């Protein structure tokens, strides 16, 4: 399904801009509500994420001593912009991506990493000790989940024979759900997404009982709000990618809503099941387990595709 | 060129920090994520309660001392009243002693479950935190229906207790204990089998039996290192001689052992609560205690949820004490942290801190250090007031 809209509308309202912000907050609310219900709490009301953002935007932004003010202001903007841009290549709401070219999968993954990089830089920019430790952990975590996450998303790409997200989405819609054919890849992708979003149990970079708020300790007001929105958008984009690749493609809005929310349900469950991993445990988990099994999976796919040609 | 000492990177935790529910200051010097040194500074919540007791009469002090700690309020009042009764040569009637033990054990359940939640939260396991606090509400309700209060039970009076246990109440408590035991079995299974949780607790902060003895650790912290010391058994007070508990120890010495010891202690508490309810002695609730306590001094020791609680009480024969000194268990356990912290990851610190179940407000005392060549820093009220005004000008 595809619509033809004016580029400005695409960027500002739908599917970019307002729609993304709105859905980001909506998914954040679902996530918080689900985790709360799993934990036997009531959870926030539906407008709580919006209220948080409004409150943060209304607050004074304090630029602390010792930071580079330019970087301090521009980093949240870059983070949000890259997350928003990444969304343009993904089949949001089950519609055709608005911009699509061979290899846009790599671009999207890169743009999603820019978000984390900005977070790390924002922490390293500060002289606050909690921020510095948080930044180190953020970047360490980036290096640990990025490779397996990428490999897990390459699996479907190789199976589909294209590195175009729209192409993979179409292929996934026509063939057997790839969660069945590549179960390991799905698990690695899902957990990698949780690592990317720094959700529990991978929330060591922002472990409040150790380092307050990690890299974002010094952020308040607008900058903090932008980072939060950026993360929400990343949540939507990440869910879209994983469910498009592994849950049989996203062909219409209904499919989109059902599949991404189903995935979020599982993710919220995983968030409430475990104790927080230490950063060394996270790195160990990803490099000893995640990367290896993702590589094995990839190898199996490559062999599986090459074998019919050989005989 | 002389080698420069590498500059230490110090991560401060506190006085205000999300990991701390009460103010205390901890400085961890770290090399990357590895902690190379730890220092502890207390004294942010000094309230002058010991001095305050000298201004109040024997009865008023029960209320004041109960407010030393918001979690183990009953044991403070119990230690004090037991001490004063000893000075006055009065023994509370058996039923009163049994009720004291009953409330103390219910309080232990509430305190350990609170700790379980806090420790899980420090390790980022919020689900366990929420569940254990939800179930803790059951014992809070029991305490409320028994004493009328959720926090400061004010059960004790000099010479006895002011509440009684009716048969209906006893049934409610039995039912509550059934429920709690079932839930605690579940939590015991979680803390001993959950892989991610064990990864955060197993082998973390190991303390050997020798270290525990040397550092003077008390309570569950020491018992998790194999120290068989429990005031309830070593020097029975209230009705612990009639309704004894057995000591729970573990030889692990690490955080897992502390979780296991504390949870297992609660099974023991539930058992002894049932025993008390089934064999409640019949007697008066209060014995008469004179308004003026004969001159003398005494000590009174009880086993608080966190370990040995020690009271020293001195009477000059008047209607108010001359000196009341309390030594709370958290104070004894602090040194274990600074010793075992070195070499651990920064991420382990909050759990290690929580591992001794610290209570800050109850262990802040004024300490006067006398050094040679320095005059005593004894200030009058007027000097102190002027200092305060100058400081904030």
XYZ file of C-alpha atoms in Angstrom:
704
model
C 0.000 0.000 0.000
C 1.379 3.431 -0.727
C 0.162 6.991 -0.725
C 1.561 9.875 -2.711
C 1.888 12.959 -0.571
C 3.609 16.289 -0.875
C 7.231 15.964 0.435
C 6.623 18.692 3.018
C 3.654 16.796 4.419
C 5.768 13.657 4.469
C 8.476 15.386 6.488
C 6.375 17.452 8.850
C 3.204 15.508 9.454
C 2.996 12.031 8.059
C 4.796 9.693 8.361
C 7.592 11.941 9.557
C 7.295 14.701 12.113
C 4.138 14.832 14.145
C 2.996 11.288 13.481
C 6.326 9.867 14.598
C 6.422 11.995 17.725
C 2.884 11.011 18.575
C 3.387 7.326 17.953
C 6.688 7.462 19.840
C 4.933 8.779 22.907
C 2.102 6.314 22.473
C 4.526 3.389 22.339
C 6.393 4.737 25.331
C 3.126 4.796 27.241
C 2.286 1.236 26.176
C 5.735 0.114 27.239
C 5.554 1.810 30.626
C 2.027 0.605 31.223
C 2.855 -2.976 30.319
C 5.958 -3.064 32.512
C 3.934 -1.538 35.322
C 1.214 -4.153 34.974
C 3.818 -6.941 34.890
C 5.220 -5.492 38.092
C 1.805 -5.336 39.687
C 1.666 -1.548 39.567
C -0.979 0.690 38.036
C 1.258 2.500 35.581
C 0.881 5.940 34.045
C -2.190 7.341 32.330
C -2.202 7.587 28.547
C -1.106 11.230 28.342
C 1.774 10.907 30.799
C 4.580 10.833 28.153
C 3.098 13.941 26.520
C 2.780 15.638 29.883
C 6.411 14.780 30.638
C 7.562 16.303 27.363
C 5.470 19.447 27.816
C 6.800 19.873 31.309
C 10.385 19.356 30.228
C 10.046 21.791 27.333
C 8.666 24.415 29.674
C 11.604 24.078 32.020
C 14.758 26.090 32.093
C 17.634 24.448 30.292
C 20.750 24.668 32.399
C 24.039 24.594 30.549
C 26.520 23.394 33.147
C 30.055 24.605 33.584
C 32.794 22.734 31.788
C 30.820 21.646 28.737
C 31.148 22.832 25.175
C 27.891 24.809 24.923
C 27.506 24.314 21.167
C 27.807 20.557 21.419
C 25.618 20.512 24.483
C 22.781 22.142 22.544
C 23.236 20.482 19.165
C 23.645 16.846 20.302
C 20.022 16.265 21.304
C 18.934 17.806 18.001
C 21.215 15.497 16.029
C 19.983 12.529 18.024
C 16.331 13.292 17.360
C 16.939 14.230 13.720
C 18.759 10.982 12.980
C 16.048 8.923 14.617
C 13.378 10.779 12.634
C 15.329 10.386 9.394
C 15.753 6.676 9.973
C 11.964 6.388 10.101
C 11.609 7.575 6.506
C 13.154 4.358 5.181
C 10.992 2.020 7.223
C 7.520 0.710 6.377
C 5.771 2.759 9.084
C 2.095 1.950 9.511
C 2.527 -0.789 6.913
C 2.850 1.739 4.084
C 5.622 1.792 1.536
C 8.693 3.678 2.822
C 8.846 7.155 1.322
C 12.458 6.947 0.356
C 13.884 3.677 -0.695
C 17.068 2.601 -2.389
C 19.377 -0.380 -2.523
C 21.297 -0.471 0.759
C 18.988 1.740 2.816
C 19.076 -0.926 5.524
C 22.663 0.052 6.276
C 21.778 3.741 6.277
C 18.919 3.161 8.699
C 21.083 1.147 11.074
C 23.726 3.834 10.899
C 21.206 6.558 11.666
C 19.936 4.570 14.639
C 23.499 4.305 15.945
C 23.992 8.056 15.594
C 21.403 8.423 18.322
C 23.482 6.305 20.720
C 26.686 8.035 19.624
C 25.175 11.432 20.419
C 24.200 10.094 23.808
C 27.759 8.967 24.451
C 29.185 12.259 23.223
C 26.729 14.190 25.348
C 28.000 12.326 28.379
C 31.654 12.695 27.459
C 31.117 16.401 26.786
C 30.329 16.929 30.442
C 32.745 16.947 33.361
C 30.215 15.314 35.622
C 31.598 12.026 36.868
C 28.310 10.190 36.559
C 28.010 11.402 32.967
C 31.519 10.242 32.148
C 30.962 6.771 33.560
C 27.585 6.675 31.815
C 29.123 7.740 28.502
C 31.804 5.063 28.768
C 29.140 2.481 29.432
C 26.905 3.738 26.611
C 29.712 3.477 24.071
C 30.887 0.133 25.462
C 27.363 -1.180 25.111
C 27.152 0.237 21.578
C 30.198 -1.790 20.595
C 28.787 -4.915 22.100
C 25.260 -5.094 20.715
C 25.805 -3.337 17.392
C 27.550 -6.193 15.586
C 25.087 -8.939 16.577
C 22.102 -6.660 15.970
C 23.368 -5.853 12.501
C 24.065 -9.502 11.747
C 20.584 -10.404 12.940
C 19.042 -7.914 10.534
C 21.324 -8.990 7.694
C 19.945 -12.526 7.917
C 16.564 -11.629 6.388
C 18.307 -9.305 3.927
C 20.438 -12.123 2.594
C 17.468 -14.455 2.524
C 15.520 -11.867 0.537
C 18.476 -11.131 -1.708
C 18.089 -7.377 -1.355
C 19.421 -4.716 1.014
C 16.394 -2.533 0.490
C 14.063 -2.442 3.513
C 10.980 -2.223 1.323
C 12.209 -5.212 -0.666
C 12.831 -7.310 2.426
C 9.419 -6.311 3.772
C 7.763 -7.521 0.580
C 9.743 -10.739 0.582
C 8.823 -11.352 4.218
C 5.154 -10.845 3.407
C 5.242 -13.467 0.691
C 7.282 -16.178 2.390
C 7.051 -18.076 5.642
C 7.499 -15.862 8.713
C 11.194 -15.573 9.298
C 10.763 -15.946 13.050
C 10.222 -19.623 12.175
C 13.009 -19.982 9.648
C 15.537 -17.878 11.564
C 14.533 -18.076 15.233
C 18.016 -17.289 16.522
C 18.191 -14.155 14.406
C 14.859 -13.008 15.804
C 15.945 -13.445 19.410
C 19.242 -11.663 18.788
C 17.458 -8.821 16.980
C 14.890 -8.409 19.747
C 17.454 -8.416 22.540
C 19.754 -6.221 20.464
C 16.935 -3.720 20.162
C 16.549 -3.729 23.931
C 20.277 -3.109 24.273
C 20.038 -0.285 21.766
C 17.244 1.374 23.681
C 19.018 0.786 27.016
C 15.985 -0.947 28.413
C 16.292 -3.209 31.466
C 18.204 -5.516 31.892
C 20.607 -3.639 29.613
C 20.196 -0.335 31.425
C 23.658 -0.284 33.003
C 24.478 2.973 31.091
C 21.729 4.735 32.979
C 21.581 2.649 36.139
C 20.057 5.125 38.535
C 21.264 3.423 41.687
C 24.874 3.724 40.543
C 25.341 6.672 38.241
C 22.116 8.672 38.617
C 21.051 9.103 34.972
C 24.264 8.147 33.223
C 25.210 10.245 30.221
C 22.129 12.444 30.592
C 22.730 13.438 34.220
C 23.500 17.052 33.312
C 20.632 17.408 30.858
C 17.457 19.145 31.843
C 14.594 20.804 30.052
C 14.676 20.907 26.279
C 17.791 18.807 25.658
C 16.533 16.042 27.893
C 13.105 16.170 26.256
C 14.645 15.848 22.782
C 16.738 12.862 23.831
C 13.674 11.207 25.278
C 11.599 11.793 22.152
C 14.521 10.526 20.098
C 14.516 7.318 22.107
C 10.773 6.925 21.667
C 11.093 7.344 17.909
C 13.908 4.830 17.923
C 11.636 2.426 19.780
C 9.003 2.720 17.035
C 11.544 2.412 14.226
C 13.243 -0.549 15.873
C 9.951 -2.344 16.479
C 8.933 -1.677 12.879
C 12.170 -3.067 11.501
C 12.164 -6.227 13.598
C 8.505 -7.004 13.015
C 8.771 -6.230 9.276
C 11.715 -8.576 8.925
C 10.795 -11.416 11.217
C 7.018 -11.326 11.665
C 5.974 -11.722 8.064
C 6.199 -8.166 6.807
C 4.002 -5.110 7.370
C 1.516 -4.677 4.557
C -1.257 -2.573 6.078
C -1.858 -0.416 9.177
C -3.688 -3.170 11.033
C -0.795 -5.571 10.593
C 1.593 -2.854 11.707
C -0.265 -2.116 14.919
C -0.846 -5.749 15.826
C 2.657 -6.949 15.105
C 4.579 -4.085 16.685
C 2.386 -4.104 19.781
C 2.751 -7.879 20.027
C 6.488 -7.443 19.904
C 6.310 -4.704 22.523
C 4.332 -7.041 24.778
C 7.151 -9.571 24.635
C 9.761 -6.863 25.134
C 8.001 -5.455 28.183
C 7.873 -8.967 29.605
C 11.609 -9.380 29.090
C 12.200 -5.997 30.709
C 10.497 -7.040 33.905
C 11.974 -10.538 34.108
C 15.603 -9.877 34.822
C 17.955 -8.110 37.172
C 20.186 -5.464 35.614
C 23.310 -6.828 33.978
C 26.629 -5.267 34.826
C 28.344 -3.706 31.841
C 31.009 -6.425 31.772
C 28.265 -9.041 31.808
C 26.507 -7.263 28.919
C 29.682 -7.241 26.834
C 30.375 -10.856 27.716
C 26.850 -11.901 26.809
C 26.965 -10.219 23.412
C 30.429 -11.227 22.314
C 30.470 -14.724 23.772
C 26.891 -15.576 22.853
C 25.068 -13.070 20.679
C 27.672 -12.518 18.002
C 28.580 -16.168 17.701
C 25.052 -17.465 17.312
C 24.207 -14.612 14.930
C 27.257 -15.518 12.846
C 26.260 -19.177 12.844
C 22.780 -18.203 11.749
C 24.209 -16.059 8.969
C 26.477 -18.854 7.867
C 23.531 -21.242 7.755
C 21.576 -18.784 5.616
C 24.456 -18.259 3.213
C 25.002 -21.975 2.851
C 21.287 -22.548 2.527
C 21.113 -20.065 -0.334
C 24.271 -21.305 -2.024
C 23.491 -25.024 -1.835
C 20.660 -25.160 -4.413
C 22.948 -23.428 -6.897
C 25.718 -25.958 -6.381
C 23.675 -29.022 -7.123
C 61.358 13.112 35.919
C 59.631 11.793 38.954
C 56.658 9.539 38.473
C 53.440 11.313 39.211
C 50.833 9.502 41.154
C 47.917 8.904 38.786
C 45.024 11.170 39.569
C 42.230 9.310 41.245
C 38.837 9.241 39.618
C 36.372 9.367 42.445
C 32.711 8.554 42.063
C 30.781 10.138 44.898
C 27.627 8.458 46.075
C 25.705 10.777 48.289
C 24.850 12.667 50.416
C 22.005 12.971 47.921
C 21.878 10.151 45.412
C 19.103 7.989 43.938
C 20.694 4.859 45.425
C 20.405 6.202 48.936
C 17.120 6.572 50.703
C 18.827 8.342 53.569
C 21.813 10.685 53.440
C 25.294 9.281 53.763
C 28.423 9.993 51.803
C 30.491 7.349 50.077
C 33.486 7.977 47.900
C 34.632 5.238 45.614
C 37.880 5.773 43.778
C 37.661 3.783 40.585
C 39.985 2.572 37.888
C 37.614 2.182 34.959
C 34.831 0.158 36.525
C 36.964 -1.410 39.249
C 36.767 0.110 42.712
C 40.189 0.703 44.222
C 39.202 2.417 47.419
C 36.166 3.254 49.458
C 35.505 5.725 52.203
C 32.400 6.316 54.236
C 31.272 9.490 55.898
C 28.234 9.607 58.080
C 26.652 12.186 60.280
C 24.142 13.918 58.032
C 21.142 12.910 60.101
C 22.350 13.406 63.618
C 19.304 14.246 65.680
C 20.638 14.377 69.216
C 18.197 11.793 70.504
C 20.534 10.518 73.220
C 20.815 14.017 74.614
C 17.085 14.393 74.193
C 16.418 11.467 76.504
C 18.040 13.356 79.371
C 15.401 16.067 79.114
C 12.454 13.681 79.283
C 11.115 11.390 81.946
C 11.230 7.611 81.808
C 7.858 7.251 80.135
C 8.282 9.992 77.562
C 11.527 8.374 76.478
C 9.716 5.292 75.215
C 8.081 7.469 72.573
C 11.285 9.262 71.714
C 13.428 6.138 71.424
C 10.833 4.403 69.326
C 11.512 7.103 66.768
C 15.213 6.325 66.509
C 14.375 4.080 63.591
C 11.285 3.946 61.438
C 11.783 0.335 60.456
C 12.771 -1.362 63.694
C 10.867 0.913 66.032
C 9.567 -1.801 68.347
C 12.963 -3.250 69.236
C 14.276 0.145 70.321
C 11.389 0.673 72.685
C 11.656 -2.934 73.845
C 15.377 -2.685 74.569
C 14.771 0.488 76.527
C 11.813 -0.777 78.543
C 13.599 -4.075 79.317
C 16.560 -2.069 80.569
C 14.460 0.245 82.706
C 12.501 -2.680 84.126
C 15.791 -4.314 85.059
C 16.860 -1.135 86.866
C 13.540 -0.919 88.675
C 13.669 -4.586 89.590
C 10.356 -5.294 87.899
C 9.627 -8.119 85.493
C 6.857 -7.747 82.997
C 4.154 -10.449 83.161
C 4.666 -13.468 80.870
C 1.833 -12.546 78.530
C 3.346 -9.114 77.989
C 6.735 -10.677 77.272
C 5.158 -13.026 74.738
C 3.393 -10.138 73.009
C 6.687 -8.263 72.880
C 8.305 -11.189 71.137
C 5.332 -11.557 68.826
C 5.522 -7.943 67.673
C 9.310 -8.145 67.390
C 9.098 -11.143 65.079
C 6.352 -9.576 62.957
C 8.550 -6.517 62.724
C 11.458 -8.676 61.596
C 9.297 -10.031 58.780
C 8.367 -6.523 57.677
C 11.943 -5.276 57.917
C 13.504 -8.148 55.994
C 10.866 -7.967 53.257
C 11.467 -4.259 52.942
C 15.164 -4.973 52.650
C 14.565 -7.669 50.042
C 12.791 -5.120 47.866
C 15.383 -2.403 48.338
C 18.286 -4.750 47.637
C 16.560 -6.025 44.496
C 15.980 -2.456 43.365
C 19.659 -1.616 43.847
C 20.432 -4.516 41.532
C 17.963 -3.220 38.957
C 15.438 -5.997 39.605
C 12.386 -3.805 40.051
C 9.894 -6.613 39.574
C 11.107 -8.367 42.710
C 11.051 -4.996 44.462
C 7.404 -4.387 43.605
C 6.285 -7.917 44.433
C 8.056 -8.162 47.761
C 6.677 -4.790 48.832
C 3.198 -5.802 47.773
C 3.389 -8.896 49.954
C 4.940 -6.892 52.749
C 1.622 -5.056 52.960
C 0.164 -8.219 54.499
C 2.454 -8.080 57.500
C 1.980 -4.315 57.728
C -1.768 -4.900 57.938
C -1.234 -7.543 60.606
C 0.840 -5.123 62.642
C -1.757 -2.443 62.161
C -4.624 -4.636 63.295
C -2.553 -5.795 66.252
C -1.160 -2.480 67.457
C -3.155 0.170 65.637
C -0.135 1.605 63.841
C 1.864 0.774 60.759
C 5.232 2.238 61.692
C 5.571 3.178 65.337
C 3.675 0.420 67.066
C 3.999 1.889 70.573
C 3.367 -1.505 72.071
C 5.588 -1.125 75.099
C 4.909 0.574 78.373
C 7.160 0.376 81.378
C 6.307 -2.955 82.950
C 4.455 -4.522 80.091
C 2.536 -3.895 76.911
C -0.611 -1.984 76.116
C -2.132 -4.325 73.556
C -3.617 -7.780 73.826
C -4.079 -10.572 71.311
C -7.634 -11.803 70.940
C -8.356 -15.279 69.491
C -9.770 -13.680 66.317
C -6.639 -11.613 65.891
C -4.539 -14.718 66.419
C -6.380 -16.407 63.574
C -5.790 -13.434 61.294
C -2.090 -13.513 62.098
C -1.904 -17.274 61.463
C -3.553 -16.820 58.077
C -1.198 -13.960 57.233
C 1.775 -16.116 58.165
C 0.554 -18.912 55.913
C 0.399 -16.513 53.004
C 3.771 -14.962 53.787
C 5.485 -18.330 54.101
C 4.191 -19.350 50.712
C 5.423 -16.124 49.124
C 8.767 -16.311 50.918
C 9.302 -19.815 49.552
C 8.861 -18.276 46.131
C 11.320 -15.458 46.819
C 13.842 -17.905 48.213
C 13.559 -19.808 44.960
C 13.995 -16.604 42.963
C 17.114 -15.409 44.768
C 18.745 -18.832 44.643
C 17.858 -19.853 41.080
C 17.343 -16.739 38.940
C 20.426 -16.629 36.735
C 20.600 -12.881 36.151
C 20.037 -12.190 39.815
C 22.644 -14.732 40.886
C 25.066 -13.141 38.441
C 24.756 -9.980 40.489
C 24.942 -11.574 43.939
C 26.953 -14.788 43.823
C 30.542 -14.196 44.857
C 29.910 -10.476 45.376
C 31.295 -9.019 48.576
C 32.564 -12.263 50.080
C 33.387 -11.988 53.757
C 35.052 -14.857 55.572
C 34.246 -15.933 59.108
C 37.555 -14.459 60.320
C 36.868 -11.117 58.623
C 33.373 -10.983 60.062
C 34.719 -11.604 63.556
C 37.543 -9.124 63.089
C 35.338 -6.344 61.716
C 32.731 -6.907 64.383
C 29.876 -7.602 62.010
C 26.541 -8.351 63.635
C 23.180 -9.755 62.725
C 22.296 -11.426 59.426
C 25.395 -9.895 57.825
C 27.616 -11.836 60.216
C 25.429 -14.923 60.178
C 25.745 -15.070 56.383
C 29.475 -15.511 56.974
C 28.943 -18.390 59.353
C 29.043 -16.495 62.663
C 26.592 -18.220 65.018
C 25.676 -15.220 67.086
C 22.135 -14.195 67.841
C 21.124 -12.351 70.993
C 17.771 -14.121 70.943
C 19.623 -17.371 71.637
C 22.794 -16.239 73.398
C 21.089 -14.038 75.973
C 17.342 -14.638 75.764
C 15.200 -11.642 76.638
C 11.414 -11.087 76.695
C 9.992 -14.584 76.191
C 12.697 -15.966 73.911
C 13.586 -18.505 76.610
C 10.066 -19.983 76.465
C 9.645 -19.626 72.727
C 13.158 -20.091 71.341
C 14.259 -19.582 67.779
C 17.041 -21.457 66.069
C 19.920 -19.557 64.564
C 20.118 -19.454 60.768
C 23.586 -19.291 59.276
C 25.171 -19.725 55.896
C 28.782 -20.225 55.006
C 28.701 -18.401 51.680
C 29.618 -14.970 53.014
C 28.547 -13.304 49.758
C 25.402 -11.403 48.864
C 23.514 -14.564 47.939
C 24.172 -15.914 51.428
C 22.806 -12.707 52.959
C 19.622 -13.037 50.932
C 19.264 -16.688 51.916
C 19.921 -16.059 55.609
C 17.435 -13.214 55.831
C 14.678 -15.111 54.054
C 15.263 -18.273 56.053
C 15.133 -16.254 59.266
C 11.615 -15.291 58.316
C 10.484 -18.925 58.196
C 11.849 -19.213 61.711
C 9.928 -16.057 62.678
C 6.694 -17.441 61.234
C 7.204 -20.687 63.119
C 7.808 -18.941 66.439
C 4.846 -16.607 65.890
C 2.569 -19.634 65.540
C 4.116 -21.204 68.613
C 3.470 -18.042 70.642
C -0.111 -17.766 69.426
C -0.812 -21.414 70.273
C 0.720 -21.239 73.739
C -0.054 -17.696 74.796
C 0.426 -17.493 78.584
C -2.461 -16.095 80.604
C -1.565 -13.211 82.887
C -1.846 -9.508 83.463
C -0.435 -7.218 80.777
C 1.304 -4.646 82.945
C 3.311 -4.767 86.153
C 3.576 -1.632 88.241
C 6.770 0.366 87.787
C 7.639 3.243 90.118
C 7.818 6.751 88.674
C 11.335 7.209 89.999
C 13.774 4.530 88.962
C 16.371 3.571 91.591
C 19.891 4.773 90.900
C 22.091 2.410 88.958
C 23.221 1.493 85.543
C 22.462 -1.383 83.246
C 22.809 -2.650 79.735
C 20.106 -4.170 77.623
C 20.685 -6.143 74.454
C 18.145 -7.287 71.917
C 18.371 -8.729 68.426
C 17.039 -6.117 66.027
C 16.325 -7.166 62.416
C 19.765 -5.831 61.493
C 21.680 -7.346 64.385
C 22.541 -6.677 67.981
C 21.000 -3.541 69.431
C 22.679 -2.387 72.595
C 21.346 0.031 75.195
C 23.183 1.446 78.153
C 20.927 3.164 80.681
C 22.020 5.048 83.783
C 19.680 6.316 86.400
C 20.428 8.808 89.130
C 17.332 7.874 91.055
C 15.197 10.618 89.554
C 12.264 10.608 87.180
C 14.491 10.966 84.172
C 17.577 9.037 83.032
C 21.062 10.435 83.470
C 22.359 8.822 80.333
C 20.951 6.638 77.600
C 23.333 5.303 75.019
C 22.314 3.136 72.121
C 24.558 1.329 69.722
C 22.691 0.315 66.619
C 23.639 -2.647 64.419
C 24.213 -0.645 61.224
C 27.140 1.117 62.857
C 28.884 -2.198 63.480
C 28.502 -3.305 59.899
C 29.814 -0.262 58.031
C 33.451 -1.296 58.189
C 32.655 -4.502 56.338
C 31.759 -2.429 53.276
C 34.933 -0.400 53.034
C 36.930 -3.606 53.457
C 35.218 -5.860 50.963
C 34.405 -3.157 48.382
C 37.934 -2.943 46.974
C 38.349 -4.940 43.794
C 34.668 -5.073 42.962
C 32.903 -3.383 40.070
C 31.310 0.013 40.557
C 28.006 -1.604 39.610
C 28.239 -3.870 42.646
C 28.515 -0.990 45.091
C 24.798 -0.203 45.549
C 24.016 -3.859 46.211
C 26.987 -4.170 48.519
C 25.818 -1.107 50.425
C 22.318 -2.494 50.636
C 23.707 -5.892 51.598
C 24.215 -4.934 55.233
C 20.728 -3.423 55.331
C 22.033 -0.037 56.419
C 19.917 2.337 58.428
C 21.511 5.753 58.452
C 19.451 7.814 60.811
C 19.847 5.429 63.720
C 23.627 5.342 63.737
C 24.607 8.989 63.588
C 26.272 9.994 66.822
C 28.365 12.897 67.836
C 31.963 11.791 67.959
C 34.579 13.867 69.710
C 38.131 13.109 68.718
C 40.712 14.269 71.234
C 44.180 14.811 69.888
C 47.252 15.939 71.761
C 47.949 19.627 71.437
C 44.415 20.447 70.363
C 41.956 21.973 72.717
C 38.546 20.441 73.020
C 36.086 21.775 70.520
C 33.344 22.219 73.020
C 30.975 24.955 71.946
C 28.307 26.661 73.930
C 24.846 27.067 72.483
C 25.553 30.768 71.850
C 28.763 30.003 69.914
C 27.001 27.355 67.874
C 24.206 29.743 67.034
C 26.618 32.438 65.938
C 28.523 29.923 63.793
C 25.315 28.934 62.077
C 24.397 32.541 61.340
C 27.880 33.315 59.994
C 27.939 30.173 57.880
C 24.795 30.987 55.968
C 25.450 34.720 55.635
